[in-house]
Amino acid sequence: MARPSRGRVRAMNLDEITSGLAKTELLYLKQMELAKAEAKVVKVVPEKRTQAYLLLDKTIFHPKGGGQPSDRGKMASDQFALEIKKAIFHRGVVVHWGKIVTGTPSTGHVSCELDWSYRYLVMRRHTAAHLLDHCLAKTTFARVETTDSWLDEPCYVGYRGKPPNPHDIRQVDDVANEMINEGGQVRIEFLKPGEGKAVLENAPNFERLPDLDEVRIVTIEGCEPIPCGGTHVANIKEIGKLSNLRAEEMPEGTFRLHFSVGD
Ligand SMILES: [Zn+2]
């Protein structure tokens, strides 16, 4: 009999771990600024003696997905403390995996805290990625289509098409930094499935949208609305200076725009 791949073993485990549980309430969808929250542990699955999977009724931990790396942080109660290393989204449930620092994890009340400096960096990068979509379209007078993105290291957005020439890259850089300097609100709203299609058909990630019960729309002032479940800053001023913008040609007629954010 063929041995299952590691990926399949993992998927099976996640099926077991999340079996019978209600969907996790995703606090980060509406309150991205929450660095701390109280929650209830509804299930604990120990792994070895020093690690465990914790499942909560609600969470501030954004799981890896949509180009956004997993949040990390801490969870603690009177009985235990854990260093949370990653959050995984599986069938509507967020599975938190961590290393036990003290005690034995158990169900009941828990205090959660994100590694906020990392999350805030990801929020700034994520918002900058949307701004790049807009500025690229504006500079090249073309509809842009994203292929993927990654907001850890390396930090980039992938697009279909030929890489922009150096002149266009400078133009994108200028337009993006002008917009950041001026500032602009980042608005979040929720649409029911079917309501969003007309609003969203120009979105650069339209072909890659996950199957969500409720579509979350993110609109940067002056830009096209975009469906997205990630975490963003409230105003693009918070991105800081966008720098180190460069294009990298990739296989199959695609390219990446690499960038940094900071002051
Ligand atoms: Zn987003």
Short mmCIF file of N, CA and C and ligand atoms in Angstrom, two decimals, residues 66 68 126-127 129-130 151 186 188 205 216 218 226-232, ligand 1:
data_model
loop_
_atom_site.label_atom_id
_atom_site.label_comp_id
_atom_site.label_asym_id
_atom_site.label_seq_id
_atom_site.Cartn_x
_atom_site.Cartn_y
_atom_site.Cartn_z
N GLY A 66 -4.04 33.44 1.88
CA GLY A 66 -4.16 34.62 1.03
C GLY A 66 -2.87 35.43 0.97
N GLN A 68 -0.92 35.93 3.37
CA GLN A 68 -0.59 36.48 4.69
C GLN A 68 -0.06 35.36 5.59
N HIS A 126 0.49 44.25 3.78
CA HIS A 126 -0.72 43.79 3.10
C HIS A 126 -1.44 44.98 2.44
N THR A 127 -1.55 46.07 3.18
CA THR A 127 -2.22 47.25 2.63
C THR A 127 -1.41 47.81 1.46
N ALA A 129 0.37 46.10 -0.55
CA ALA A 129 0.18 45.21 -1.70
C ALA A 129 -1.06 45.62 -2.50
N HIS A 130 -2.15 45.97 -1.79
CA HIS A 130 -3.35 46.44 -2.50
C HIS A 130 -3.07 47.76 -3.23
N LEU A 151 3.77 37.83 2.19
CA LEU A 151 4.02 39.07 2.93
C LEU A 151 5.00 38.89 4.08
N VAL A 186 -8.92 53.20 4.97
CA VAL A 186 -9.14 51.85 4.45
C VAL A 186 -10.46 51.37 5.07
N ILE A 188 -13.81 48.84 5.53
CA ILE A 188 -14.19 47.42 5.47
C ILE A 188 -15.71 47.33 5.46
N ASN A 205 -7.86 40.15 -7.76
CA ASN A 205 -7.80 38.76 -7.26
C ASN A 205 -9.14 38.04 -7.47
N ARG A 216 -16.12 39.90 2.21
CA ARG A 216 -15.62 41.08 2.91
C ARG A 216 -14.91 41.96 1.88
N VAL A 218 -12.73 45.34 0.97
CA VAL A 218 -11.78 46.31 1.50
C VAL A 218 -11.61 47.40 0.45
N ILE A 226 -11.86 45.75 -3.17
CA ILE A 226 -11.25 44.44 -3.38
C ILE A 226 -11.75 43.47 -2.31
N PRO A 227 -12.15 42.26 -2.73
CA PRO A 227 -12.57 41.29 -1.73
C PRO A 227 -11.34 40.72 -1.04
N CYS A 228 -11.32 40.71 0.27
CA CYS A 228 -10.12 40.26 0.98
C CYS A 228 -10.45 39.92 2.43
N GLY A 229 -9.87 38.85 2.93
CA GLY A 229 -10.09 38.44 4.33
C GLY A 229 -8.91 38.76 5.22
N GLY A 230 -7.93 39.51 4.70
CA GLY A 230 -6.70 39.76 5.45
C GLY A 230 -6.80 40.95 6.39
N THR A 231 -5.68 41.29 7.01
CA THR A 231 -5.67 42.40 7.96
C THR A 231 -4.94 43.59 7.35
N HIS A 232 -5.53 44.78 7.52
CA HIS A 232 -5.01 46.01 6.91
C HIS A 232 -4.91 47.10 7.96
ZN ZN B 1 -6.35 42.67 1.82
#
